[in-house]
Amino acid sequence: MTEQGVRWTADQVLALAPDVASRKAGSKLGTAGPWSETGSGEGTVWGLCKGSGSRPYQTVVDLVGGSGPAYKCSCPSRKFPCKHALGLLLLWAGDDGSVPSPAQPPEWAGQWLSGRRGRTAGERAPAREASATGPADPEAARRRAERRAERVTAGTAELEQRLADLLRGGLSSAEQSGYGLWDEMAARMVDAQAPGLASRIRELGAIPASGAGWPARLLEECALLHLLDQAWLRRDGLPDALAATVRSRLGLPASPDGPRVRDRWLVLAQYDTVDPKLTTRRIWLHGAESGRTRLLLSYGAAGRAPELALPTGLVLDAELSVHPGAGQSRATLGERFAPPAPATFRPPGVTTAEAVAGYGEALRDDPWLESVPVTLDRVVPVPDGDRWQLADADTDAALPLSRGARARSGLWRLVAVSGGAPVKVFGECGHRGFTPLTVWPQGAGEAVTLC
């Protein structure tokens, strides 16, 4: 593997920061002053950073990684990447000669790199063998699956009874009960080993406080829960793809079953959602040759960023394997063949009308789908009363922005990048509207993240 010809941008480096404080601290270290013995080569960047102690911090970044860039620093920070790794990458991204390339890593960096890539190769071989041969004990796996299915069935049957009681007593009782009703129901679904159901139930608790029209929205969500319950209870009569979708929506684990697809995958967007127990990172990729848009999910314990980090605007030469399910976009990242490099292409786009039609078609395969990934071409952000929408530059159609999108600072970045001119926007299109995540200006400008 050779050093990539084009370095990352500062925005792509800062997108790796686990929080705002790390971003600010790393930016201060992105100059040559505190650094010595820097270098880069073979997909690696290293250097010594002067700190408050007598010995400088040894910092090394593996740009190839196993599941994303990996970091090693002798500082005591528990953040990944730490401010020293961010500063080193910013210095490297500046491409002003402060980080010589190509160069040979020092012994301390080379040892860590060899050990890490050796472990990655060692883990990849058993994983490939396991995927080819199946589980070591198929009978034990079958018994575990049967026991879990029994618990899920009992949980869905209980949920059906609770939904019936709720509707029989009237939806006003949900407003009076507050979150307690839903938290207790969600806990029962966790006990039944159906975390997907538990997650959907917790979200219901916020609907009674969501403003006018909440009873209709609550009824819609209860209907979708009922549909999911019934789909599970009648799963033996469903087509295989739809049955796999039902299992996925319930939160049952499933390994990727599709063939590995090697492509040049453009990182369209990356963002995190946080709850009290878990941080979930969503990364959208678009294949240059396959034309497919895929989703990578990565998880971290509460307060810690997930390991996988792929800044927007980079391209991966890598393999992906798709998970089972009708219309499933989730995939698992496999072998990577080169360090991430800045993109030389943009994803194709559609009109707002085509985006809405695409979401409707996707609902036929997955009725519980909240949104689909969409790239809109030649749209202009325009106000609509106290709301905003993306209007087609060449037609009279428009797509409203979701409430969450209107509350984010990314809306104003979108408006600033557009300046009233048509732009290309990637985001998620669903029944709540369109949530923009990345925008490309007219001409040859680079992608700007909005999340």
mmCIF file of C-alpha atoms in Angstrom, residues 20-347:
data_model
loop_
_atom_site.group_PDB
_atom_site.id
_atom_site.type_symbol
_atom_site.label_atom_id
_atom_site.label_comp_id
_atom_site.label_asym_id
_atom_site.label_seq_id
_atom_site.Cartn_x
_atom_site.Cartn_y
_atom_site.Cartn_z
ATOM 1 C CA VAL A 20 -16.615 20.391 20.615
ATOM 2 C CA ALA A 21 -13.895 20.705 23.275
ATOM 3 C CA SER A 22 -11.652 18.233 21.437
ATOM 4 C CA ARG A 23 -12.242 20.084 18.179
ATOM 5 C CA LYS A 24 -11.093 23.380 19.700
ATOM 6 C CA ALA A 25 -8.093 21.845 21.482
ATOM 7 C CA GLY A 26 -7.024 19.920 18.388
ATOM 8 C CA SER A 27 -7.236 23.061 16.253
ATOM 9 C CA LYS A 28 -4.749 24.799 18.548
ATOM 10 C CA LEU A 29 -2.272 21.937 18.018
ATOM 11 C CA GLY A 30 -2.580 21.988 14.230
ATOM 12 C CA THR A 31 0.547 24.112 13.779
ATOM 13 C CA ALA A 32 4.193 23.092 13.508
ATOM 14 C CA GLY A 33 5.245 24.721 16.794
ATOM 15 C CA PRO A 34 4.675 21.875 19.277
ATOM 16 C CA TRP A 35 5.584 19.074 16.838
ATOM 17 C CA SER A 36 8.846 17.318 16.013
ATOM 18 C CA GLU A 37 9.962 14.157 14.162
ATOM 19 C CA THR A 38 6.752 14.121 12.124
ATOM 20 C CA GLY A 39 6.260 12.017 9.018
ATOM 21 C CA SER A 40 3.772 10.054 6.951
ATOM 22 C CA GLY A 41 3.883 6.997 4.749
ATOM 23 C CA GLU A 42 2.098 3.710 4.081
ATOM 24 C CA GLY A 43 -1.220 5.165 5.252
ATOM 25 C CA THR A 44 0.238 6.330 8.581
ATOM 26 C CA VAL A 45 0.982 9.714 10.173
ATOM 27 C CA TRP A 46 3.179 10.126 13.268
ATOM 28 C CA GLY A 47 4.915 12.763 15.350
ATOM 29 C CA LEU A 48 6.036 13.912 18.794
ATOM 30 C CA CYS A 49 4.042 16.666 20.491
ATOM 31 C CA LYS A 50 5.507 18.805 23.264
ATOM 32 C CA GLY A 51 3.266 18.814 26.322
ATOM 33 C CA SER A 52 3.498 20.020 29.908
ATOM 34 C CA GLY A 53 5.870 17.202 30.911
ATOM 35 C CA SER A 54 9.520 16.632 30.113
ATOM 36 C CA ARG A 55 8.801 13.941 27.515
ATOM 37 C CA PRO A 56 6.792 14.682 24.365
ATOM 38 C CA TYR A 57 3.675 12.677 23.575
ATOM 39 C CA GLN A 58 4.116 9.969 20.949
ATOM 40 C CA THR A 59 1.191 10.197 18.521
ATOM 41 C CA VAL A 60 0.477 7.943 15.556
ATOM 42 C CA VAL A 61 -2.590 7.585 13.324
ATOM 43 C CA ASP A 62 -3.358 4.614 11.087
ATOM 44 C CA LEU A 63 -5.427 6.047 8.237
ATOM 45 C CA VAL A 64 -6.236 2.605 6.864
ATOM 46 C CA GLY A 65 -7.317 1.013 10.136
ATOM 47 C CA GLY A 66 -9.529 -2.014 10.488
ATOM 48 C CA SER A 67 -12.901 -0.254 10.753
ATOM 49 C CA GLY A 68 -11.764 3.327 10.327
ATOM 50 C CA PRO A 69 -8.831 5.561 11.264
ATOM 51 C CA ALA A 70 -7.114 4.300 14.440
ATOM 52 C CA TYR A 71 -5.138 6.325 16.964
ATOM 53 C CA LYS A 72 -2.388 5.771 19.507
ATOM 54 C CA CYS A 73 -1.062 8.496 21.808
ATOM 55 C CA SER A 74 0.954 8.334 25.013
ATOM 56 C CA CYS A 75 -1.132 11.109 26.586
ATOM 57 C CA PRO A 76 -3.562 10.179 29.401
ATOM 58 C CA SER A 77 -6.699 11.265 27.515
ATOM 59 C CA ARG A 78 -9.503 8.727 27.170
ATOM 60 C CA LYS A 79 -10.985 10.425 24.121
ATOM 61 C CA PHE A 80 -10.551 8.930 20.667
ATOM 62 C CA PRO A 81 -9.133 10.678 18.817
ATOM 63 C CA CYS A 82 -7.412 12.838 21.432
ATOM 64 C CA LYS A 83 -6.474 16.464 20.775
ATOM 65 C CA HIS A 84 -2.920 15.451 19.834
ATOM 66 C CA ALA A 85 -4.131 13.054 17.119
ATOM 67 C CA LEU A 86 -6.447 15.755 15.751
ATOM 68 C CA GLY A 87 -3.651 18.322 15.804
ATOM 69 C CA LEU A 88 -1.287 15.951 14.014
ATOM 70 C CA LEU A 89 -3.864 15.240 11.308
ATOM 71 C CA LEU A 90 -4.540 18.956 10.871
ATOM 72 C CA LEU A 91 -0.813 19.577 10.472
ATOM 73 C CA TRP A 92 -0.636 16.751 7.921
ATOM 74 C CA ALA A 93 -3.732 18.070 6.091
ATOM 75 C CA GLY A 94 -2.060 21.475 5.712
ATOM 76 C CA ASP A 95 0.437 19.892 3.300
ATOM 77 C CA ASP A 96 2.998 22.660 3.870
ATOM 78 C CA GLY A 97 5.993 20.393 4.348
ATOM 79 C CA SER A 98 5.627 20.137 8.132
ATOM 80 C CA VAL A 99 4.903 16.399 7.775
ATOM 81 C CA PRO A 100 7.445 14.866 5.354
ATOM 82 C CA SER A 101 6.190 12.174 2.989
ATOM 83 C CA PRO A 102 7.030 9.488 2.149
ATOM 84 C CA ALA A 103 9.013 8.626 5.255
ATOM 85 C CA GLN A 104 9.820 5.624 7.415
ATOM 86 C CA PRO A 105 8.047 5.488 10.792
ATOM 87 C CA PRO A 106 10.166 5.478 13.968
ATOM 88 C CA GLU A 107 10.402 2.264 15.964
ATOM 89 C CA TRP A 108 7.670 3.175 18.465
ATOM 90 C CA ALA A 109 5.188 3.964 15.688
ATOM 91 C CA GLY A 110 6.222 0.989 13.560
ATOM 92 C CA GLN A 111 5.735 -1.480 16.400
ATOM 93 C CA TRP A 112 2.208 -0.295 17.113
ATOM 94 C CA LEU A 113 1.317 -0.237 13.429
ATOM 95 C CA SER A 114 2.666 -3.750 12.795
ATOM 96 C CA GLY A 115 0.844 -5.121 15.809
ATOM 97 C CA ARG A 116 -2.435 -3.476 14.856
ATOM 98 C CA ARG A 117 -2.406 -4.537 11.224
ATOM 99 C CA GLY A 118 -1.307 -8.007 12.217
ATOM 100 C CA ARG A 119 -4.292 -8.317 14.563
ATOM 101 C CA THR A 120 -6.623 -6.979 11.882
ATOM 102 C CA ALA A 121 -5.386 -9.549 9.362
ATOM 103 C CA GLY A 122 -5.643 -12.286 11.979
ATOM 104 C CA GLU A 123 -9.229 -11.340 12.803
ATOM 105 C CA ARG A 124 -10.226 -11.113 9.152
ATOM 106 C CA ALA A 125 -9.203 -14.671 8.291
ATOM 107 C CA PRO A 126 -11.329 -16.406 10.976
ATOM 108 C CA ALA A 127 -14.241 -14.105 10.113
ATOM 109 C CA ARG A 128 -14.074 -15.116 6.467
ATOM 110 C CA GLU A 129 -13.771 -18.770 7.441
ATOM 111 C CA ALA A 130 -16.715 -18.524 9.818
ATOM 112 C CA SER A 131 -18.888 -16.867 7.171
ATOM 113 C CA ALA A 132 -18.037 -19.700 4.780
ATOM 114 C CA THR A 133 -18.533 -22.591 7.187
ATOM 115 C CA GLY A 134 -21.333 -21.197 9.385
ATOM 116 C CA PRO A 135 -21.544 -21.416 13.185
ATOM 117 C CA ALA A 136 -19.319 -23.920 14.978
ATOM 118 C CA ASP A 137 -22.297 -25.642 16.597
ATOM 119 C CA PRO A 138 -25.393 -25.266 14.396
ATOM 120 C CA GLU A 139 -27.607 -27.229 16.785
ATOM 121 C CA ALA A 140 -26.741 -25.046 19.756
ATOM 122 C CA ALA A 141 -27.339 -21.936 17.634
ATOM 123 C CA ARG A 142 -30.720 -23.302 16.570
ATOM 124 C CA ARG A 143 -31.765 -23.929 20.185
ATOM 125 C CA ARG A 144 -30.731 -20.419 21.218
ATOM 126 C CA ALA A 145 -32.701 -18.927 18.329
ATOM 127 C CA GLU A 146 -35.771 -20.961 19.280
ATOM 128 C CA ARG A 147 -35.607 -19.859 22.919
ATOM 129 C CA ARG A 148 -35.297 -16.234 21.924
ATOM 130 C CA ALA A 149 -38.164 -16.559 19.432
ATOM 131 C CA GLU A 150 -40.365 -17.897 22.220
ATOM 132 C CA ARG A 151 -39.547 -14.917 24.446
ATOM 133 C CA VAL A 152 -40.187 -12.474 21.594
ATOM 134 C CA THR A 153 -43.514 -14.145 20.845
ATOM 135 C CA ALA A 154 -44.573 -13.831 24.481
ATOM 136 C CA GLY A 155 -43.512 -10.175 24.465
ATOM 137 C CA THR A 156 -45.406 -9.301 21.288
ATOM 138 C CA ALA A 157 -48.526 -11.048 22.600
ATOM 139 C CA GLU A 158 -48.318 -8.976 25.799
ATOM 140 C CA LEU A 159 -47.804 -5.790 23.786
ATOM 141 C CA GLU A 160 -50.886 -6.566 21.709
ATOM 142 C CA GLN A 161 -52.948 -6.811 24.892
ATOM 143 C CA ARG A 162 -51.549 -3.528 26.226
ATOM 144 C CA LEU A 163 -52.275 -1.708 22.980
ATOM 145 C CA ALA A 164 -55.833 -3.045 23.050
ATOM 146 C CA ASP A 165 -56.257 -1.848 26.648
ATOM 147 C CA LEU A 166 -54.907 1.589 25.709
ATOM 148 C CA LEU A 167 -57.318 2.018 22.823
ATOM 149 C CA ARG A 168 -60.217 0.657 24.853
ATOM 150 C CA GLY A 169 -59.555 3.148 27.637
ATOM 151 C CA GLY A 170 -58.935 6.077 25.281
ATOM 152 C CA LEU A 171 -55.770 7.830 24.162
ATOM 153 C CA SER A 172 -56.251 10.569 26.762
ATOM 154 C CA SER A 173 -54.903 8.147 29.366
ATOM 155 C CA ALA A 174 -51.516 8.270 27.575
ATOM 156 C CA GLU A 175 -51.279 12.020 28.184
ATOM 157 C CA GLN A 176 -52.124 11.590 31.863
ATOM 158 C CA SER A 177 -49.692 8.705 32.399
ATOM 159 C CA GLY A 178 -46.652 10.553 31.030
ATOM 160 C CA TYR A 179 -43.484 8.599 30.263
ATOM 161 C CA GLY A 180 -44.083 6.016 32.992
ATOM 162 C CA LEU A 181 -46.549 4.004 30.921
ATOM 163 C CA TRP A 182 -44.171 3.720 27.971
ATOM 164 C CA ASP A 183 -41.021 3.145 30.008
ATOM 165 C CA GLU A 184 -42.617 0.194 31.768
ATOM 166 C CA MET A 185 -43.826 -1.271 28.454
ATOM 167 C CA ALA A 186 -40.391 -0.795 26.917
ATOM 168 C CA ALA A 187 -38.754 -2.548 29.866
ATOM 169 C CA ARG A 188 -41.014 -5.550 29.278
ATOM 170 C CA MET A 189 -39.899 -5.701 25.636
ATOM 171 C CA VAL A 190 -36.248 -5.596 26.736
ATOM 172 C CA ASP A 191 -36.999 -8.595 28.964
ATOM 173 C CA ALA A 192 -38.548 -10.286 25.919
ATOM 174 C CA GLN A 193 -35.279 -9.676 23.989
ATOM 175 C CA ALA A 194 -36.990 -7.415 21.453
ATOM 176 C CA PRO A 195 -34.911 -4.198 21.714
ATOM 177 C CA GLY A 196 -36.302 -2.837 18.458
ATOM 178 C CA LEU A 197 -39.807 -2.873 19.919
ATOM 179 C CA ALA A 198 -38.522 -1.301 23.131
ATOM 180 C CA SER A 199 -36.957 1.573 21.194
ATOM 181 C CA ARG A 200 -40.143 2.297 19.245
ATOM 182 C CA ILE A 201 -42.213 2.210 22.425
ATOM 183 C CA ARG A 202 -39.956 4.713 24.208
ATOM 184 C CA GLU A 203 -40.422 7.142 21.343
ATOM 185 C CA LEU A 204 -44.191 7.072 21.903
ATOM 186 C CA GLY A 205 -43.751 8.731 25.280
ATOM 187 C CA ALA A 206 -42.839 12.058 23.649
ATOM 188 C CA ILE A 207 -45.834 12.191 21.288
ATOM 189 C CA PRO A 208 -48.486 13.478 23.785
ATOM 190 C CA ALA A 209 -46.260 16.532 24.388
ATOM 191 C CA SER A 210 -45.562 17.140 20.678
ATOM 192 C CA GLY A 211 -48.306 19.702 20.132
ATOM 193 C CA ALA A 212 -51.614 19.862 18.319
ATOM 194 C CA GLY A 213 -52.703 16.700 16.570
ATOM 195 C CA TRP A 214 -50.796 14.351 18.868
ATOM 196 C CA PRO A 215 -53.660 11.802 19.240
ATOM 197 C CA ALA A 216 -53.592 11.120 15.486
ATOM 198 C CA ARG A 217 -49.804 10.734 15.514
ATOM 199 C CA LEU A 218 -49.955 8.418 18.519
ATOM 200 C CA LEU A 219 -52.642 6.317 16.850
ATOM 201 C CA GLU A 220 -50.500 6.012 13.720
ATOM 202 C CA GLU A 221 -47.500 4.798 15.715
ATOM 203 C CA CYS A 222 -49.627 2.349 17.695
ATOM 204 C CA ALA A 223 -50.955 0.989 14.391
ATOM 205 C CA LEU A 224 -47.396 0.432 13.163
ATOM 206 C CA LEU A 225 -46.552 -1.378 16.407
ATOM 207 C CA HIS A 226 -49.631 -3.547 15.958
ATOM 208 C CA LEU A 227 -48.599 -4.291 12.370
ATOM 209 C CA LEU A 228 -45.116 -5.291 13.529
ATOM 210 C CA ASP A 229 -46.514 -7.535 16.257
ATOM 211 C CA GLN A 230 -48.850 -9.275 13.844
ATOM 212 C CA ALA A 231 -46.089 -9.657 11.261
ATOM 213 C CA TRP A 232 -43.962 -11.475 13.838
ATOM 214 C CA LEU A 233 -46.796 -13.702 15.000
ATOM 215 C CA ARG A 234 -47.496 -14.624 11.353
ATOM 216 C CA ARG A 235 -43.892 -14.630 10.184
ATOM 217 C CA ASP A 236 -44.034 -18.187 8.822
ATOM 218 C CA GLY A 237 -46.399 -17.002 6.101
ATOM 219 C CA LEU A 238 -44.324 -14.005 5.027
ATOM 220 C CA PRO A 239 -41.920 -13.870 2.083
ATOM 221 C CA ASP A 240 -38.339 -14.461 3.206
ATOM 222 C CA ALA A 241 -37.224 -10.878 2.570
ATOM 223 C CA LEU A 242 -40.140 -9.364 4.504
ATOM 224 C CA ALA A 243 -39.662 -11.854 7.356
ATOM 225 C CA ALA A 244 -36.021 -10.748 7.573
ATOM 226 C CA THR A 245 -37.175 -7.117 7.718
ATOM 227 C CA VAL A 246 -39.532 -7.952 10.592
ATOM 228 C CA ARG A 247 -36.733 -9.626 12.535
ATOM 229 C CA SER A 248 -34.541 -6.590 11.954
ATOM 230 C CA ARG A 249 -37.248 -4.190 13.167
ATOM 231 C CA LEU A 250 -37.689 -6.241 16.318
ATOM 232 C CA GLY A 251 -33.963 -5.952 16.985
ATOM 233 C CA LEU A 252 -32.993 -9.572 16.397
ATOM 234 C CA PRO A 253 -29.356 -9.927 15.323
ATOM 235 C CA ALA A 254 -28.573 -10.834 11.735
ATOM 236 C CA SER A 255 -25.267 -11.226 9.957
ATOM 237 C CA PRO A 256 -24.758 -9.826 6.458
ATOM 238 C CA ASP A 257 -25.768 -12.446 3.920
ATOM 239 C CA GLY A 258 -25.154 -10.689 0.630
ATOM 240 C CA PRO A 259 -22.065 -11.037 -1.541
ATOM 241 C CA ARG A 260 -19.164 -8.710 -0.806
ATOM 242 C CA VAL A 261 -19.195 -5.738 -3.135
ATOM 243 C CA ARG A 262 -15.949 -3.909 -3.775
ATOM 244 C CA ASP A 263 -16.419 -0.327 -4.866
ATOM 245 C CA ARG A 264 -15.169 3.202 -4.385
ATOM 246 C CA TRP A 265 -17.506 4.265 -1.586
ATOM 247 C CA LEU A 266 -18.081 7.991 -1.139
ATOM 248 C CA VAL A 267 -18.815 8.998 2.474
ATOM 249 C CA LEU A 268 -22.020 11.017 2.098
ATOM 250 C CA ALA A 269 -22.640 11.846 5.754
ATOM 251 C CA GLN A 270 -21.822 10.856 9.322
ATOM 252 C CA TYR A 271 -23.747 11.782 12.459
ATOM 253 C CA ASP A 272 -24.404 10.485 15.966
ATOM 254 C CA THR A 273 -27.571 10.010 17.983
ATOM 255 C CA VAL A 274 -27.262 9.669 21.756
ATOM 256 C CA ASP A 275 -29.456 8.121 24.420
ATOM 257 C CA PRO A 276 -28.649 7.512 28.108
ATOM 258 C CA LYS A 277 -27.068 4.123 27.399
ATOM 259 C CA LEU A 278 -25.738 4.201 23.852
ATOM 260 C CA THR A 279 -24.227 6.390 21.153
ATOM 261 C CA THR A 280 -25.193 5.314 17.637
ATOM 262 C CA ARG A 281 -23.216 6.524 14.635
ATOM 263 C CA ARG A 282 -24.780 6.421 11.181
ATOM 264 C CA ILE A 283 -22.519 6.659 8.125
ATOM 265 C CA TRP A 284 -24.008 6.819 4.637
ATOM 266 C CA LEU A 285 -21.921 5.617 1.670
ATOM 267 C CA HIS A 286 -22.499 5.759 -2.075
ATOM 268 C CA GLY A 287 -20.798 3.365 -4.509
ATOM 269 C CA ALA A 288 -19.300 4.987 -7.592
ATOM 270 C CA GLU A 289 -19.698 1.854 -9.749
ATOM 271 C CA SER A 290 -22.610 0.052 -8.090
ATOM 272 C CA GLY A 291 -24.704 3.210 -7.682
ATOM 273 C CA ARG A 292 -25.952 1.852 -4.332
ATOM 274 C CA THR A 293 -26.317 3.858 -1.125
ATOM 275 C CA ARG A 294 -25.485 1.882 2.020
ATOM 276 C CA LEU A 295 -25.621 2.522 5.756
ATOM 277 C CA LEU A 296 -22.936 1.621 8.284
ATOM 278 C CA LEU A 297 -23.895 1.535 11.967
ATOM 279 C CA SER A 298 -21.403 1.766 14.813
ATOM 280 C CA TYR A 299 -22.060 1.900 18.555
ATOM 281 C CA GLY A 300 -20.314 3.282 21.605
ATOM 282 C CA ALA A 301 -21.143 3.163 25.292
ATOM 283 C CA ALA A 302 -22.770 6.267 26.765
ATOM 284 C CA GLY A 303 -20.308 9.141 26.746
ATOM 285 C CA ARG A 304 -17.892 7.475 24.313
ATOM 286 C CA ALA A 305 -17.730 7.936 20.566
ATOM 287 C CA PRO A 306 -18.076 4.808 18.397
ATOM 288 C CA GLU A 307 -14.842 3.460 16.927
ATOM 289 C CA LEU A 308 -15.838 3.731 13.279
ATOM 290 C CA ALA A 309 -15.215 7.245 11.922
ATOM 291 C CA LEU A 310 -15.253 8.161 8.217
ATOM 292 C CA PRO A 311 -15.332 11.903 7.511
ATOM 293 C CA THR A 312 -17.701 13.193 4.866
ATOM 294 C CA GLY A 313 -16.191 13.717 1.436
ATOM 295 C CA LEU A 314 -13.672 10.868 1.569
ATOM 296 C CA VAL A 315 -13.689 7.835 -0.694
ATOM 297 C CA LEU A 316 -12.969 4.268 0.445
ATOM 298 C CA ASP A 317 -11.743 1.511 -1.811
ATOM 299 C CA ALA A 318 -13.398 -1.240 0.223
ATOM 300 C CA GLU A 319 -15.763 -4.199 0.370
ATOM 301 C CA LEU A 320 -19.264 -4.032 1.882
ATOM 302 C CA SER A 321 -21.643 -6.871 2.754
ATOM 303 C CA VAL A 322 -25.382 -6.130 2.892
ATOM 304 C CA HIS A 323 -27.655 -7.295 5.718
ATOM 305 C CA PRO A 324 -30.805 -9.336 4.970
ATOM 306 C CA GLY A 325 -34.230 -7.734 4.639
ATOM 307 C CA ALA A 326 -36.523 -6.256 2.033
ATOM 308 C CA GLY A 327 -35.090 -2.973 0.794
ATOM 309 C CA GLN A 328 -32.329 -3.212 3.390
ATOM 310 C CA SER A 329 -29.636 -0.543 3.080
ATOM 311 C CA ARG A 330 -27.552 -1.524 6.109
ATOM 312 C CA ALA A 331 -24.158 -3.034 5.368
ATOM 313 C CA THR A 332 -20.989 -4.115 7.156
ATOM 314 C CA LEU A 333 -17.596 -2.713 6.228
ATOM 315 C CA GLY A 334 -15.162 -5.388 5.135
ATOM 316 C CA GLU A 335 -11.631 -5.240 3.813
ATOM 317 C CA ARG A 336 -10.216 -1.865 2.862
ATOM 318 C CA PHE A 337 -7.619 -1.666 0.109
ATOM 319 C CA ALA A 338 -6.282 1.888 0.425
ATOM 320 C CA PRO A 339 -6.337 4.834 2.812
ATOM 321 C CA PRO A 340 -9.411 7.101 2.514
ATOM 322 C CA ALA A 341 -8.872 9.849 -0.063
ATOM 323 C CA PRO A 342 -10.836 13.000 -0.995
ATOM 324 C CA ALA A 343 -13.572 12.440 -3.539
ATOM 325 C CA THR A 344 -13.299 13.282 -7.213
ATOM 326 C CA PHE A 345 -17.003 12.697 -7.936
ATOM 327 C CA ARG A 346 -20.447 13.513 -6.554
ATOM 328 C CA PRO A 347 -23.499 11.261 -6.227
#
